[in-house]
Amino acid sequence: MSTETQIDKIKQIKYELTRFMMIYKFALEEMETKIEILKQEFQMLHDYSPIEHTKSRIKSPESIMNKMLRKNSEISLPAIRASIKDIAGLRITCSFISDIYYVSAMLQKQDDLKILSVKDYIKNPKPNGYQSLHLLVEVPVFLSDCQEHVCVEVQIRTIAMDFWASLEHKIFYKYSQAVPEHLTRELKNAADRAYELDLQMERLHREIKEIKDAQEEDDFEEELRKIIINNQQFHLPANFIKLLGE
C-alpha cells in the first residue's frame, strides 16, 4: 500500500469516527433541549420544577474501545453502535422520588422519542444499594444528508441517590480487587439510609403542599367574599354567595 493510499485511508477513518461521535453529541443536545423546555415550562406555570439539574457525557473513543475489547467484540463502528448503548448519557437529578416518575412519564409521552427499555433500580435496587431509573431512548438526529436514530441512556435520580452513587464511584473507581465485605455492607447501609431520607422528604413535601393548597383555597374564598363600592370595601358573610346561588 502506497503512502498516499495510507493517508487517504487514515483520513477516511478519521472522518467516519468524527461523524460517529458527532451524532451522539447532537442526540445529547436534543435531549438537553427537551429537558430545558420542560424545566422552564414548570418554572413559569407552576413556580416549581421537578428537575433540579442535568449532566451529560459522551464516552471517549478510548473508553469505547476498552469496553469492546472486554466484550471480545468486533472493532468496527457498526458493531460498536449495536453493542454499546450508553455512549451518550444524560443524568437528570430531581428533588423527590415522585418527580423521577413524573419526568419519566413526560419523556415517554414525546412522540419523537422511542423508548427502547426502562430499568427501575428504585423499586428493584442493585445488590450494592444503587438506585436510579434508567431509560434507553432513541433520538432522531437530522443531518444535512440523512436522519440518524441515536441511543441515549437517561438516568433519573434524586439528589440523595446521586450523592450516594457519585461517592460510591469515587471510592471504587478502577478498583481491580474484590471489595472487602464490610465495605460493601456499609455502602449498602448508606444507600438504605439515603432512601429513608428520600421517603421522609417526600412525605414532608406532600404535607406542606396539602397545607399550601388548603391555604390558597381559603385565601381564594376570602377574596371572593370581598366587594368594593366607591373605594369602600365590604366583606360578605361566608354563606352569602352560596345563598344567592340557590
Coordinates of C-alpha atoms in Angstrom, one line a residue:
M1 CA 0.0 0.0 0.0
S2 CA 1.4 3.4 -1.0
T3 CA 1.9 6.2 1.4
E4 CA -0.7 8.2 -0.4
T5 CA -3.2 5.4 -0.1
Q6 CA -2.5 5.0 3.6
I7 CA -3.0 8.7 4.2
D8 CA -6.3 8.6 2.3
K9 CA -7.4 5.6 4.4
I10 CA -6.5 7.4 7.7
K11 CA -8.4 10.4 6.6
Q12 CA -11.4 8.3 5.8
I13 CA -11.3 6.6 9.2
K14 CA -10.9 9.9 10.9
Y15 CA -13.9 11.3 9.0
E16 CA -16.1 8.3 9.9
L17 CA -15.1 8.4 13.6
T18 CA -15.7 12.1 13.8
R19 CA -19.1 11.7 12.2
F20 CA -19.9 8.8 14.5
M21 CA -19.1 10.7 17.7
M22 CA -20.8 13.8 16.3
I23 CA -24.2 12.2 16.1
Y24 CA -24.1 11.2 19.7
K25 CA -23.2 14.8 20.6
F26 CA -26.2 16.1 18.6
A27 CA -28.5 13.5 20.2
L28 CA -27.5 14.7 23.7
E29 CA -28.1 18.3 22.7
E30 CA -31.6 17.3 21.5
M31 CA -32.3 15.7 24.9
E32 CA -30.9 18.6 26.8
T33 CA -33.1 21.0 24.9
K34 CA -36.2 18.9 25.7
I35 CA -35.3 18.8 29.4
E36 CA -34.7 22.6 29.5
I37 CA -38.1 23.3 27.9
L38 CA -39.8 21.1 30.4
K39 CA -37.9 22.8 33.3
Q40 CA -38.8 26.3 32.1
E41 CA -42.4 25.4 31.4
F42 CA -42.9 24.2 35.0
Q43 CA -41.0 27.1 36.5
M44 CA -43.1 29.6 34.6
L45 CA -46.5 27.9 35.1
H46 CA -46.2 26.3 38.5
D47 CA -43.3 28.2 40.1
Y48 CA -41.7 24.8 40.7
S49 CA -39.8 22.4 38.6
P50 CA -39.4 18.6 39.2
I51 CA -35.9 18.9 37.5
E52 CA -33.1 20.2 39.7
H53 CA -30.2 19.9 37.2
T54 CA -28.8 17.8 34.4
K55 CA -25.4 16.4 33.5
S56 CA -24.4 14.8 30.2
R57 CA -21.4 12.9 28.9
I58 CA -20.1 11.1 25.9
K59 CA -17.8 8.1 26.3
S60 CA -14.3 8.7 24.9
P61 CA -13.1 6.6 21.9
E62 CA -10.6 5.0 24.4
S63 CA -13.3 4.0 26.8
I64 CA -15.5 2.7 23.9
M65 CA -12.5 0.6 22.6
N66 CA -11.7 -0.8 26.0
K67 CA -15.3 -1.9 26.5
M68 CA -15.4 -3.6 23.1
L69 CA -12.2 -5.4 24.0
R70 CA -13.6 -6.6 27.3
K71 CA -16.6 -7.9 25.4
N72 CA -14.3 -9.6 22.8
S73 CA -16.4 -7.9 20.2
E74 CA -15.5 -6.9 16.6
I75 CA -13.9 -3.5 16.4
S76 CA -16.0 -1.6 13.9
L77 CA -18.3 1.4 14.1
P78 CA -21.5 -0.7 13.2
A79 CA -20.5 -3.3 15.9
I80 CA -19.9 -0.5 18.4
R81 CA -23.2 1.1 17.7
A82 CA -25.0 -2.2 18.1
S83 CA -23.2 -3.3 21.2
I84 CA -22.7 -0.2 23.3
K85 CA -25.9 1.6 24.1
D86 CA -24.6 4.1 26.7
I87 CA -22.1 6.1 24.5
A88 CA -24.3 9.1 25.1
G89 CA -25.5 9.6 28.7
L90 CA -27.8 12.1 30.3
R91 CA -28.4 12.3 34.1
I92 CA -31.4 14.2 35.4
T93 CA -31.4 15.0 39.1
C94 CA -34.8 15.5 40.8
S95 CA -35.8 16.7 44.3
F96 CA -38.2 13.9 45.1
I97 CA -38.9 10.3 44.2
S98 CA -42.3 11.2 42.7
D99 CA -40.6 13.7 40.5
I100 CA -38.5 10.9 38.9
Y101 CA -41.6 9.1 37.7
Y102 CA -43.2 12.3 36.6
V103 CA -40.2 13.3 34.4
S104 CA -40.0 9.7 33.1
A105 CA -43.7 9.8 32.1
M106 CA -43.3 13.2 30.3
L107 CA -40.4 11.9 28.3
Q108 CA -42.2 8.7 27.4
K109 CA -45.1 10.7 26.0
Q110 CA -43.0 12.6 23.5
D111 CA -43.8 11.2 20.1
D112 CA -40.4 11.7 18.5
L113 CA -38.6 9.6 21.2
K114 CA -38.7 5.8 21.0
I115 CA -38.3 4.1 24.4
L116 CA -36.2 1.0 24.0
S117 CA -36.1 -0.1 27.6
V118 CA -36.9 1.0 31.2
K119 CA -34.9 -0.3 34.2
D120 CA -36.2 0.7 37.6
Y121 CA -33.4 0.4 40.1
I122 CA -35.5 2.3 42.6
K123 CA -38.2 -0.4 43.1
N124 CA -35.5 -3.0 42.5
P125 CA -32.2 -1.7 43.7
K126 CA -28.9 -3.3 42.7
P127 CA -27.3 -5.6 45.3
N128 CA -24.8 -2.8 46.3
G129 CA -27.7 -0.4 47.0
Y130 CA -27.6 1.6 43.8
Q131 CA -30.9 3.3 42.9
S132 CA -31.9 5.2 39.8
L133 CA -34.4 5.0 37.0
H134 CA -32.8 4.2 33.6
L135 CA -34.4 4.9 30.2
L136 CA -32.8 3.9 27.0
V137 CA -34.2 6.2 24.3
E138 CA -33.7 6.5 20.6
V139 CA -33.4 10.1 19.5
P140 CA -33.9 11.3 15.9
V141 CA -31.0 13.5 14.7
F142 CA -31.4 15.3 11.4
L143 CA -28.2 15.9 9.4
S144 CA -27.6 17.6 6.1
D145 CA -27.9 14.3 4.1
C146 CA -29.8 11.9 6.3
Q147 CA -31.7 11.2 9.5
E148 CA -30.0 9.1 12.3
H149 CA -31.7 7.4 15.2
V150 CA -29.3 7.5 18.1
C151 CA -29.4 5.8 21.5
V152 CA -29.1 7.9 24.7
E153 CA -29.1 6.5 28.2
V154 CA -31.1 8.7 30.6
Q155 CA -30.6 8.2 34.3
I156 CA -33.1 9.9 36.6
R157 CA -32.5 10.0 40.3
T158 CA -32.9 12.1 43.4
I159 CA -30.2 14.3 45.0
A160 CA -29.7 11.7 47.7
M161 CA -29.3 8.9 45.1
D162 CA -26.9 11.0 43.1
F163 CA -24.8 11.8 46.2
W164 CA -24.5 8.1 47.1
A165 CA -23.8 7.0 43.5
S166 CA -21.1 9.7 43.0
L167 CA -19.2 8.8 46.1
E168 CA -19.5 5.1 45.6
H169 CA -18.0 5.6 42.1
K170 CA -15.1 7.6 43.6
I171 CA -14.4 5.0 46.2
F172 CA -14.3 2.1 43.8
Y173 CA -13.2 3.7 40.5
K174 CA -10.7 1.4 38.8
Y175 CA -10.6 -0.8 42.0
S176 CA -9.5 -4.1 40.4
Q177 CA -9.6 -6.3 43.5
A178 CA -12.5 -7.9 45.3
V179 CA -14.2 -5.3 47.6
P180 CA -14.0 -6.3 51.3
E181 CA -17.3 -7.5 52.5
H182 CA -17.6 -5.0 55.4
L183 CA -17.2 -2.1 52.9
T184 CA -19.9 -3.3 50.6
R185 CA -22.1 -3.8 53.7
E186 CA -21.5 -0.3 54.9
L187 CA -22.2 1.2 51.4
K188 CA -25.5 -0.8 51.2
N189 CA -26.4 0.6 54.7
A190 CA -25.6 4.1 53.5
A191 CA -27.8 3.6 50.4
D192 CA -30.7 2.4 52.6
R193 CA -30.4 5.5 54.8
A194 CA -30.3 7.7 51.8
Y195 CA -33.5 6.1 50.6
E196 CA -35.2 6.6 54.0
L197 CA -34.2 10.3 53.8
D198 CA -35.8 10.4 50.4
L199 CA -39.0 8.9 51.8
Q200 CA -39.0 11.4 54.7
M201 CA -38.5 14.4 52.4
E202 CA -41.2 13.1 50.1
R203 CA -43.7 12.9 53.0
L204 CA -42.8 16.4 54.2
H205 CA -43.1 17.8 50.6
R206 CA -46.6 16.2 50.3
E207 CA -47.8 17.5 53.7
I208 CA -46.5 21.0 53.0
K209 CA -48.2 21.0 49.6
E210 CA -51.5 20.0 51.2
I211 CA -51.2 22.8 53.7
K212 CA -50.4 25.3 51.0
D213 CA -53.2 24.1 48.8
A214 CA -55.7 24.4 51.7
Q215 CA -54.4 27.9 52.5
E216 CA -54.7 29.0 48.8
E217 CA -58.3 27.7 48.8
D218 CA -59.1 29.7 51.9
D219 CA -57.5 32.8 50.5
F220 CA -59.4 32.4 47.3
E221 CA -62.8 32.1 49.1
E222 CA -61.8 35.1 51.2
E223 CA -61.1 37.1 48.1
L224 CA -64.4 36.1 46.5
R225 CA -66.3 37.5 49.5
K226 CA -64.8 40.9 49.1
I227 CA -66.6 43.6 47.1
I228 CA -65.5 47.3 46.6
I229 CA -68.1 50.1 46.0
N230 CA -66.9 53.7 45.8
N231 CA -63.5 52.7 47.1
Q232 CA -65.2 51.2 50.2
Q233 CA -64.5 47.5 50.8
F234 CA -67.3 45.3 52.0
H235 CA -66.9 41.7 53.4
L236 CA -69.8 39.4 52.7
P237 CA -70.9 36.7 55.1
A238 CA -69.4 33.2 54.4
N239 CA -72.7 31.7 53.2
F240 CA -73.9 34.8 51.4
I241 CA -72.7 33.9 47.9
K242 CA -74.0 30.3 48.4
L243 CA -77.4 31.6 49.4
L244 CA -77.6 33.8 46.3
G245 CA -76.8 30.9 44.1
E246 CA -79.7 28.8 45.4

